[in-house]
Amino acid sequence: MSTAPIIVCFRQDLRLSDHAALSAAAKTDRPILPCFIYDDASPGPWVPGGASRWWLHHSLTSIAADLEQYGVSLVIRRGAWADTLTELAHECDAHAVYWTRGYEPWFREQEEKLRSTLQTRETKRYPGGLLFEPEAIETGSGGPYKVFTPFWKACLKVAEPGAVLPAPKSLNALTETPSSLSVCDLDLLPTKPDWSGGLAEAWTPGEAGAHDRLNAFAEDHIGQYDEQRDLPARPGTSMLSPHLHHGELSPRQVWHAAHAAAVAGQRQGGIDVFLSEIGWREFSYHLLFHWPHLPEQPFREQFSGFEWREEAHDLRAWQRGQTGIPIVDAGMRQLWHTGWMHNRVRMIVASLLVKNALIHWREGEDWFWDTLVDADLASNAAGWQWVAGSGADAAPYFRIFNPVTQSARFDPEGDYLRRWVPEIAKLGKKHIHDPGSAPADVLKAAGIKLGQTYPRPMVDLKATRQRALDTYKRLRSG
Ligand code: FAD
């Protein structure tokens, strides 16, 4: 056996199955040195937020335990990715460094840097985070796509994603493992205060938890996905987003599980719509790859001159789920408590912030970044710009969600509202979507004092809708 090891550097690919870099390393006769570099220097403002850090702590603990079953230890270091990895490679005289490709602009720079600092050693980058590499999908004239539907059609025309790779049967261990931090040394968990109780109730980070969730969804819900996915009170969506973001599952595993569900008799209609949502994830990465400023700047330049309001009070009410608009408060509290929010509700809360309150989408993007367990540079930026109207293939600006009608349509019985906004739970389904307009006797019977037990609506929906349209008109004519 050759003694110079291959370093396999994990990042947002915290799994052992369908891991091309790990499988390739395991096929050689060399020892494997699995490592994780916590880089809180290079990402700038996009260092993981609080909820992501919580997830990372548990996911690292899980993969470290899984690796121990193979007799190898995960080496954890902290620092700028390329420099720290170079140091480790020299320290253990590594033969090669393998890793899974990343698409964030800062990470692409680190990849380049590593290649230049490790010139004499082999460096190999493997795919695995996406189904279709961003540069492999091109329009007829050779450029990137800006519209989702033709993008996804083009994806579906290229060869099907290959078969899933099993986890390696065995891994050769190094005789002497280099020094390592412990997961706790990274200080990823919240302490003062510890707000993570709701996250722990809702999630099981790690590869095993990811597969449990995928299997349960593929067995019970995927066939009805198209009918149920907009109903936040129902378990109609997969809730796989944090597992996918941290790479505890590959999109290829999700793809094949969805196709297997069709063979097992699940409705194709549900499966196709589900896969097209995986397609939106691919599209977001396609956009980030080709427009690296997407997280910071409007995709449609015209929006650079938009007249945003700076309204700290409204922003705080929105963040805390105290807007007086129940569907928005329910979503923001679900987010705070569990680190996740239903997609339909994400669109509604985002629309209230950027259109009714005219607060910059970057404020919302930052809050989501800090509080979502699935906070993802590509999908978060694309989601916010989609709602703000400044993104690629975005909702037309004039389509301003009315949160009250959205609430009545997608949570008709008010079950989602009652779960997350208990102070209005006694209102019947006629008034629960809009307590601000309920008659005094109805409020009294439900034990609600507006402005005391539950806020009055933060904005007048009709007037602020008009204000948003006028602001947009000025932008277009200016
Ligand atoms: P499902 O409906 O089961 O979909 C399956 C998978 O497809 C998801 O896990 C996700 O990976 C992907 N997906 C679904 N919808 C989208 C979409 N619109 N865009 C991109 N990928 C999608 N998603 C994130 O993963 N991270 C984010 O930071 C994020 N921020 C968002 C911000 C806003 C303002 C909006 C409107 C959407 C955002 N989304 C984000 C997209 C979407 O809301 C979540 O992916 C979805 O709610 C996750 O729940 P799920 O796993 O049950 O999704």
Coordinates of C-alpha atoms and ligand atoms in Angstrom, one line a residue:
M1 CA 0.0 0.0 0.0
S2 CA 1.3 3.5 -0.9
T3 CA 1.6 5.6 2.3
A4 CA 1.1 9.1 1.0
P5 CA -2.7 9.7 1.7
I6 CA -5.4 11.2 -0.4
I7 CA -7.2 14.0 1.4
V8 CA -10.9 14.0 0.8
C9 CA -12.2 17.4 1.9
F10 CA -15.8 17.6 2.8
R11 CA -17.9 20.8 2.7
Q12 CA -21.5 20.9 1.6
D13 CA -21.4 17.2 0.8
L14 CA -21.6 15.7 4.2
R15 CA -22.4 12.1 3.1
L16 CA -20.6 8.9 2.4
S17 CA -22.9 7.5 -0.3
D18 CA -23.0 8.9 -3.8
H19 CA -19.8 10.8 -3.1
A20 CA -17.7 10.7 -6.2
A21 CA -14.5 12.1 -4.6
L22 CA -14.7 9.6 -1.7
S23 CA -15.4 6.7 -4.0
A24 CA -12.6 7.6 -6.3
A25 CA -10.2 7.8 -3.3
A26 CA -11.4 4.6 -1.9
K27 CA -10.7 2.8 -5.2
T28 CA -6.9 3.5 -4.8
D29 CA -4.8 1.6 -2.4
R30 CA -3.9 4.8 -0.5
P31 CA -4.8 5.8 3.0
I32 CA -7.7 8.3 3.1
L33 CA -7.6 11.4 5.2
P34 CA -11.2 12.9 5.4
C35 CA -11.1 16.5 6.5
F36 CA -13.5 19.4 7.0
I37 CA -12.2 23.0 6.9
Y38 CA -14.5 25.5 8.7
D39 CA -13.8 28.6 6.7
D40 CA -15.2 31.7 8.3
A41 CA -12.7 34.0 6.6
S42 CA -13.3 33.7 2.9
P43 CA -17.1 33.9 2.5
G44 CA -17.3 37.5 3.6
P45 CA -20.9 38.3 4.6
W46 CA -21.9 34.7 3.6
V47 CA -20.3 32.9 6.5
P48 CA -23.0 30.5 7.6
G49 CA -25.8 32.0 9.7
G50 CA -26.9 30.9 13.2
A51 CA -29.4 28.1 12.1
S52 CA -27.0 26.7 9.5
R53 CA -24.2 26.6 12.1
W54 CA -26.5 24.6 14.4
W55 CA -27.1 22.2 11.6
L56 CA -23.5 22.0 10.7
H57 CA -22.5 21.0 14.2
H58 CA -24.9 18.1 14.2
S59 CA -24.1 17.0 10.6
L60 CA -20.4 17.0 11.3
T61 CA -20.9 15.0 14.5
S62 CA -22.9 12.5 12.4
I63 CA -20.5 12.1 9.5
A64 CA -17.5 11.9 12.0
A65 CA -19.3 9.0 13.7
D66 CA -20.0 7.3 10.3
L67 CA -16.4 7.6 9.3
E68 CA -15.3 6.1 12.7
Q69 CA -17.2 3.0 11.7
Y70 CA -14.7 2.6 8.8
G71 CA -11.8 3.2 11.2
V72 CA -10.9 6.6 9.9
S73 CA -11.1 9.9 11.8
L74 CA -12.4 13.2 10.4
V75 CA -9.8 15.9 10.8
I76 CA -11.3 19.3 11.5
R77 CA -9.4 22.5 11.0
R78 CA -10.4 26.2 10.9
G79 CA -9.2 28.9 8.5
A80 CA -9.2 30.0 4.9
W81 CA -10.0 26.9 2.9
A82 CA -7.1 26.8 0.4
D83 CA -4.4 27.9 2.8
T84 CA -5.5 25.5 5.5
L85 CA -5.9 22.6 3.2
T86 CA -2.4 23.3 1.7
E87 CA -0.9 23.3 5.1
L88 CA -2.6 20.0 5.9
A89 CA -1.4 18.5 2.6
H90 CA 2.2 19.5 3.4
E91 CA 1.9 18.3 7.0
C92 CA 0.9 14.8 6.0
D93 CA 2.7 14.8 2.7
A94 CA -0.5 14.1 0.9
H95 CA -0.4 12.5 -2.6
A96 CA -3.6 14.3 -3.6
V97 CA -6.6 16.4 -2.5
Y98 CA -10.1 15.5 -3.8
W99 CA -13.2 17.5 -3.1
T100 CA -16.7 18.1 -4.4
R101 CA -17.1 21.2 -6.7
G102 CA -18.7 24.3 -5.2
Y103 CA -20.4 27.1 -7.0
E104 CA -20.3 30.1 -4.6
P105 CA -18.1 32.9 -6.1
W106 CA -15.9 32.9 -2.9
F107 CA -15.4 29.2 -3.1
R108 CA -14.6 29.2 -6.7
E109 CA -11.7 31.5 -5.9
Q110 CA -10.6 29.2 -3.1
E111 CA -10.6 26.3 -5.5
E112 CA -8.4 28.2 -7.9
K113 CA -6.1 29.2 -5.1
L114 CA -5.7 25.6 -3.9
R115 CA -4.7 24.5 -7.4
S116 CA -2.0 27.1 -7.6
T117 CA -0.6 26.4 -4.1
L118 CA -0.7 22.7 -4.5
Q119 CA 1.0 22.6 -7.9
T120 CA 3.1 19.5 -7.3
R121 CA 0.3 17.4 -5.8
E122 CA -2.7 16.0 -7.5
T123 CA -5.9 18.1 -7.1
K124 CA -9.2 16.6 -8.3
R125 CA -12.6 18.3 -8.2
Y126 CA -15.7 16.1 -8.6
P127 CA -19.3 16.9 -9.4
G128 CA -22.1 15.9 -7.0
G129 CA -23.9 19.0 -5.7
L130 CA -26.1 19.4 -8.8
L131 CA -27.7 17.2 -11.4
F132 CA -26.5 19.3 -14.3
E133 CA -23.3 21.3 -14.3
P134 CA -24.1 25.0 -14.9
E135 CA -21.9 25.4 -18.0
A136 CA -23.3 22.2 -19.6
I137 CA -26.7 23.7 -20.2
E138 CA -26.7 26.3 -22.9
T139 CA -29.2 28.1 -25.0
G140 CA -29.3 27.6 -28.8
S141 CA -27.0 30.6 -29.2
G142 CA -24.5 29.3 -26.6
G143 CA -25.3 31.4 -23.5
P144 CA -26.8 30.8 -20.1
Y145 CA -30.6 30.6 -19.6
K146 CA -32.5 33.4 -18.0
V147 CA -35.9 31.7 -18.0
F148 CA -36.7 28.6 -16.0
T149 CA -39.0 26.6 -18.4
P150 CA -36.7 26.3 -21.4
F151 CA -33.8 25.8 -18.9
W152 CA -35.5 22.8 -17.3
K153 CA -36.5 21.4 -20.7
A154 CA -32.9 21.6 -21.9
C155 CA -31.8 19.8 -18.7
L156 CA -34.3 17.0 -19.3
K157 CA -33.0 16.6 -22.8
V158 CA -29.4 15.9 -21.8
A159 CA -28.4 12.4 -20.6
E160 CA -30.2 11.2 -17.4
P161 CA -28.1 11.6 -14.2
G162 CA -25.9 8.5 -13.8
A163 CA -26.5 5.7 -11.2
V164 CA -26.1 6.5 -7.5
L165 CA -22.7 5.4 -6.1
P166 CA -22.8 3.2 -3.0
A167 CA -20.9 4.2 0.1
P168 CA -17.4 2.7 0.0
K169 CA -17.0 -0.8 1.4
S170 CA -13.9 0.1 3.2
L171 CA -11.4 2.9 3.7
N172 CA -7.7 2.6 4.4
A173 CA -6.7 4.6 7.5
L174 CA -3.6 6.6 8.0
T175 CA -1.3 5.2 10.6
E176 CA -1.0 8.5 12.3
T177 CA -3.9 11.0 12.1
P178 CA -2.9 14.7 12.0
S179 CA -4.1 16.9 14.8
S180 CA -7.7 17.9 14.7
L181 CA -10.2 20.3 16.4
S182 CA -13.3 18.7 17.8
V183 CA -16.7 19.7 16.4
C184 CA -17.3 21.6 19.7
D185 CA -14.2 23.6 19.2
L186 CA -15.9 25.3 16.2
D187 CA -18.4 26.9 18.6
L188 CA -21.3 26.4 16.1
L189 CA -24.0 26.0 18.7
P190 CA -26.0 28.9 20.2
T191 CA -25.3 29.3 23.9
K192 CA -26.6 32.7 25.3
P193 CA -29.4 32.1 24.8
D194 CA -29.8 28.7 23.4
W195 CA -32.6 29.1 20.9
S196 CA -32.2 25.8 19.2
G197 CA -34.8 23.7 21.1
G198 CA -37.3 24.0 18.3
L199 CA -34.7 23.0 15.7
A200 CA -33.8 19.9 17.6
E201 CA -37.5 18.9 17.8
A202 CA -38.0 19.4 14.1
W203 CA -34.9 17.9 12.5
T204 CA -32.4 15.0 12.5
P205 CA -29.3 16.3 10.7
G206 CA -27.0 13.8 9.1
E207 CA -27.1 11.2 6.3
A208 CA -29.3 8.7 8.1
G209 CA -31.9 11.4 9.0
A210 CA -31.8 12.6 5.4
H211 CA -32.6 9.2 4.0
D212 CA -35.4 8.6 6.5
R213 CA -37.0 11.8 5.3
L214 CA -36.5 11.0 1.6
N215 CA -38.0 7.5 2.0
A216 CA -41.0 8.7 4.0
F217 CA -41.7 11.4 1.4
A218 CA -41.3 9.0 -1.5
E219 CA -43.6 6.4 0.1
D220 CA -46.3 8.7 1.4
H221 CA -46.5 12.1 -0.2
I222 CA -44.7 12.4 -3.6
G223 CA -47.7 11.3 -5.6
Q224 CA -49.8 14.1 -4.2
Y225 CA -47.1 16.7 -4.3
D226 CA -48.7 18.7 -7.1
E227 CA -52.0 18.9 -5.1
Q228 CA -50.6 19.5 -1.6
R229 CA -47.5 21.5 -2.0
D230 CA -49.1 24.9 -1.5
L231 CA -50.9 24.0 1.7
P232 CA -48.7 25.0 4.6
A233 CA -50.8 23.1 7.2
R234 CA -50.2 19.8 5.4
P235 CA -47.0 17.7 5.3
G236 CA -47.2 18.0 1.5
T237 CA -43.6 19.0 0.6
S238 CA -40.4 16.9 1.2
M239 CA -38.6 19.2 3.8
L240 CA -35.4 17.9 2.2
S241 CA -33.9 21.4 1.6
P242 CA -31.5 21.5 4.6
H243 CA -30.4 17.9 3.8
L244 CA -29.8 18.9 0.2
H245 CA -28.0 22.1 1.1
H246 CA -25.6 20.4 3.5
G247 CA -25.2 17.6 1.0
E248 CA -26.4 14.8 3.3
L249 CA -28.2 13.7 0.2
S250 CA -27.2 14.2 -3.4
P251 CA -29.8 15.6 -5.9
R252 CA -29.1 12.4 -7.9
Q253 CA -30.3 10.3 -5.0
V254 CA -33.4 12.3 -4.8
W255 CA -33.9 12.1 -8.6
H256 CA -33.6 8.3 -8.6
A257 CA -35.8 7.9 -5.5
A258 CA -38.5 10.0 -7.3
H259 CA -38.3 7.7 -10.3
A260 CA -38.4 4.6 -8.1
A261 CA -41.6 6.0 -6.5
A262 CA -43.2 6.1 -10.0
V263 CA -42.3 2.4 -10.5
A264 CA -43.8 1.7 -7.1
G265 CA -47.1 3.2 -8.3
Q266 CA -47.0 6.8 -7.1
R267 CA -48.7 9.3 -9.4
Q268 CA -46.5 10.7 -12.1
G269 CA -48.2 14.1 -11.9
G270 CA -46.9 14.6 -8.4
I271 CA -43.4 13.3 -9.2
D272 CA -43.0 15.5 -12.3
V273 CA -43.9 18.7 -10.4
F274 CA -41.6 17.6 -7.5
L275 CA -38.7 17.1 -9.9
S276 CA -39.3 20.5 -11.5
E277 CA -38.8 22.0 -8.0
I278 CA -35.5 20.3 -7.9
G279 CA -35.1 22.0 -11.3
W280 CA -35.6 25.4 -9.6
R281 CA -32.6 24.5 -7.3
E282 CA -30.6 23.7 -10.4
F283 CA -31.7 27.0 -12.1
S284 CA -30.7 29.0 -9.0
Y285 CA -27.2 27.6 -9.2
H286 CA -27.1 28.2 -13.0
L287 CA -27.9 31.8 -12.3
L288 CA -25.4 32.2 -9.4
F289 CA -22.7 30.6 -11.6
H290 CA -23.2 32.9 -14.5
W291 CA -24.2 36.0 -12.5
P292 CA -22.0 35.8 -9.3
H293 CA -23.3 39.1 -8.0
L294 CA -26.8 37.7 -7.7
P295 CA -26.8 37.6 -3.8
E296 CA -25.8 41.3 -3.7
Q297 CA -27.1 43.1 -6.8
P298 CA -30.3 43.1 -8.7
F299 CA -30.2 40.7 -11.7
R300 CA -32.2 43.3 -13.7
E301 CA -30.0 46.4 -13.4
Q302 CA -32.9 48.6 -13.9
F303 CA -33.8 47.9 -10.2
S304 CA -30.6 49.5 -8.9
G305 CA -32.4 52.8 -8.7
F306 CA -35.4 51.4 -6.8
E307 CA -36.6 53.8 -3.9
W308 CA -36.4 51.5 -0.9
R309 CA -37.6 52.7 2.5
E310 CA -35.4 52.3 5.6
E311 CA -37.9 51.3 8.3
A312 CA -36.3 49.7 11.2
H313 CA -39.6 49.4 13.1
D314 CA -41.4 47.5 10.3
L315 CA -38.4 45.3 9.7
R316 CA -38.3 44.3 13.3
A317 CA -42.0 43.6 13.4
W318 CA -41.6 41.4 10.3
Q319 CA -38.6 39.5 11.7
R320 CA -40.4 38.8 15.0
G321 CA -43.7 37.8 13.5
Q322 CA -45.6 40.8 14.9
T323 CA -47.0 42.4 11.8
G324 CA -50.6 41.9 12.7
I325 CA -51.1 39.9 9.4
P326 CA -51.5 36.3 10.6
I327 CA -50.1 34.4 7.6
V328 CA -47.0 36.5 7.7
D329 CA -46.6 36.2 11.5
A330 CA -47.2 32.4 11.3
G331 CA -44.5 32.0 8.7
M332 CA -42.0 34.2 10.5
R333 CA -42.6 32.3 13.8
Q334 CA -42.4 28.9 12.1
L335 CA -39.0 30.1 10.7
W336 CA -37.8 31.3 14.1
H337 CA -38.9 28.2 15.9
T338 CA -37.9 25.5 13.4
G339 CA -35.4 27.1 11.0
W340 CA -37.7 26.4 8.0
M341 CA -40.7 28.0 6.4
H342 CA -43.1 26.6 3.8
N343 CA -42.4 27.8 0.3
R344 CA -45.8 29.4 -0.3
V345 CA -45.4 31.3 2.9
R346 CA -41.9 32.3 2.0
M347 CA -43.3 34.0 -1.0
I348 CA -46.0 35.7 1.0
V349 CA -43.8 37.1 3.7
A350 CA -41.2 38.2 1.2
S351 CA -43.8 40.0 -0.8
L352 CA -45.1 41.9 2.3
L353 CA -41.6 43.0 3.1
V354 CA -40.4 44.1 -0.3
K355 CA -43.6 45.4 -1.8
N356 CA -46.0 46.5 1.0
A357 CA -43.3 47.7 3.3
L358 CA -40.9 48.6 0.5
I359 CA -37.9 47.3 2.5
H360 CA -34.9 46.2 0.5
W361 CA -34.9 42.5 -0.4
R362 CA -31.4 42.3 0.9
E363 CA -32.7 42.8 4.4
G364 CA -35.0 39.8 4.0
E365 CA -32.2 37.8 2.3
D366 CA -30.0 38.5 5.3
W367 CA -32.6 37.5 7.9
F368 CA -33.3 34.3 6.0
W369 CA -29.6 33.6 5.8
D370 CA -29.3 33.8 9.5
T371 CA -32.4 31.9 10.5
L372 CA -33.0 29.2 7.8
V373 CA -31.5 25.7 8.3
D374 CA -31.5 25.5 4.5
A375 CA -30.0 28.9 3.9
D376 CA -28.4 28.6 0.5
L377 CA -26.6 31.3 -1.4
A378 CA -28.1 30.4 -4.8
S379 CA -31.7 29.6 -3.8
N380 CA -32.0 32.4 -1.2
A381 CA -30.8 35.1 -3.6
A382 CA -32.9 33.7 -6.5
G383 CA -36.0 33.4 -4.2
W384 CA -35.7 37.0 -3.0
Q385 CA -35.0 38.5 -6.4
W386 CA -37.9 36.5 -7.8
V387 CA -40.4 38.0 -5.3
A388 CA -38.8 41.5 -5.6
G389 CA -39.3 41.4 -9.4
S390 CA -35.7 42.1 -10.0
G391 CA -34.6 38.5 -10.7
A392 CA -34.3 36.3 -13.7
D393 CA -37.7 35.0 -14.8
A394 CA -39.2 36.8 -11.8
A395 CA -42.8 37.4 -10.9
P396 CA -44.0 40.5 -12.7
Y397 CA -43.7 43.4 -10.4
F398 CA -47.4 44.2 -10.5
R399 CA -48.2 40.7 -9.1
I400 CA -48.3 41.7 -5.5
F401 CA -49.5 39.0 -3.2
N402 CA -52.5 39.9 -1.0
P403 CA -51.6 38.0 2.2
V404 CA -55.2 37.8 3.4
T405 CA -56.5 36.2 0.2
Q406 CA -53.5 33.9 0.0
S407 CA -54.1 32.8 3.6
A408 CA -57.8 32.1 2.9
R409 CA -57.0 30.2 -0.2
F410 CA -54.1 28.1 1.0
D411 CA -55.0 27.7 4.7
P412 CA -58.8 27.8 4.4
E413 CA -59.5 26.3 7.8
G414 CA -56.8 28.5 9.5
D415 CA -55.0 25.4 10.9
Y416 CA -51.5 26.7 10.1
L417 CA -52.4 30.1 11.6
R418 CA -53.8 28.5 14.8
R419 CA -50.6 26.5 15.2
W420 CA -48.2 29.4 15.0
V421 CA -50.2 32.3 16.2
P422 CA -52.1 30.9 19.2
E423 CA -53.3 34.3 20.5
I424 CA -55.8 34.4 17.6
A425 CA -56.7 30.7 17.7
K426 CA -60.2 31.2 18.9
L427 CA -61.2 33.1 15.8
G428 CA -63.3 31.2 13.3
K429 CA -62.2 30.6 9.8
K430 CA -64.1 33.7 8.5
H431 CA -62.0 36.2 10.6
I432 CA -58.8 34.4 11.4
H433 CA -57.1 35.5 8.2
D434 CA -57.7 39.2 8.9
P435 CA -58.4 40.0 12.6
G436 CA -57.8 43.7 11.9
S437 CA -61.2 43.8 10.1
A438 CA -63.1 41.5 12.5
P439 CA -66.1 43.1 14.3
A440 CA -65.5 44.2 17.9
D441 CA -67.8 41.5 19.4
V442 CA -66.1 38.7 17.5
L443 CA -62.7 39.9 18.7
K444 CA -64.0 40.2 22.3
A445 CA -65.5 36.6 22.2
A446 CA -62.1 35.3 20.9
G447 CA -60.3 37.1 23.8
I448 CA -58.4 39.5 21.4
K449 CA -57.5 43.1 22.1
L450 CA -56.0 44.5 18.9
G451 CA -52.8 46.5 19.7
Q452 CA -52.5 44.6 23.0
T453 CA -52.9 40.8 22.7
Y454 CA -52.2 40.9 18.9
P455 CA -50.8 43.8 16.8
R456 CA -52.9 45.9 14.5
P457 CA -51.8 45.3 10.9
M458 CA -48.4 46.9 10.3
V459 CA -49.5 48.2 6.9
D460 CA -52.7 49.1 5.1
L461 CA -52.6 46.4 2.3
K462 CA -54.5 48.4 -0.3
A463 CA -52.7 51.7 0.2
T464 CA -49.2 50.1 0.3
R465 CA -50.0 48.0 -2.8
Q466 CA -50.7 51.2 -4.6
R467 CA -47.6 52.9 -3.2
A468 CA -45.5 49.9 -4.5
L469 CA -47.1 50.2 -8.0
D470 CA -46.4 54.0 -8.0
T471 CA -42.8 53.4 -6.9
Y472 CA -42.3 50.9 -9.7
K473 CA -43.9 53.3 -12.2
R474 CA -41.4 56.0 -11.3
L475 CA -38.5 53.5 -11.7
R476 CA -39.7 52.6 -15.2
S477 CA -40.2 56.2 -16.3
G478 CA -37.0 57.4 -14.6
Ligands
FAD1 P1 -40.0 20.8 -1.8 O1 -41.2 21.5 -2.3 O2 -40.1 19.4 -1.3 O3 -38.9 20.8 -3.0 C1 -37.9 19.8 -3.1 C2 -36.5 20.5 -3.2 O4 -36.5 21.4 -4.3 C3 -36.3 21.5 -2.0 O5 -35.8 20.8 -0.9 C4 -35.3 22.5 -2.6 O6 -34.0 21.9 -2.6 C5 -35.7 22.6 -4.1 N1 -36.6 23.7 -4.3 C6 -38.0 23.8 -4.1 N2 -38.5 25.0 -4.4 C7 -37.4 25.7 -4.8 C8 -37.2 27.1 -5.2 N3 -38.3 27.9 -5.4 N4 -36.0 27.5 -5.5 C9 -34.9 26.7 -5.4 N5 -35.0 25.4 -4.9 C10 -36.2 24.9 -4.7 N6 -34.6 27.2 -0.7 C11 -33.4 26.8 -0.1 O7 -33.1 25.6 -0.2 N7 -32.6 27.7 0.6 C12 -33.0 29.0 0.7 O8 -32.2 29.7 1.3 C13 -34.2 29.4 0.1 N8 -34.6 30.7 0.3 C14 -35.8 31.1 -0.3 C15 -36.2 32.5 -0.1 C16 -37.4 32.9 -0.7 C17 -37.8 34.4 -0.5 C18 -38.2 32.0 -1.4 C19 -39.4 32.5 -2.0 C20 -37.8 30.7 -1.6 C21 -36.6 30.2 -1.0 N9 -36.1 28.9 -1.2 C22 -35.0 28.5 -0.6 C23 -36.9 28.0 -2.0 C24 -38.0 27.1 -1.4 O9 -38.8 27.9 -0.6 C25 -37.4 26.0 -0.5 O10 -36.4 25.3 -1.2 C26 -38.5 25.0 -0.1 O11 -39.5 25.7 0.7 C27 -37.9 23.9 0.8 O12 -38.9 23.1 1.3 P2 -39.0 21.6 0.8 O13 -37.6 20.9 1.0 O14 -40.1 21.0 1.5 O15 -39.2 21.7 -0.7

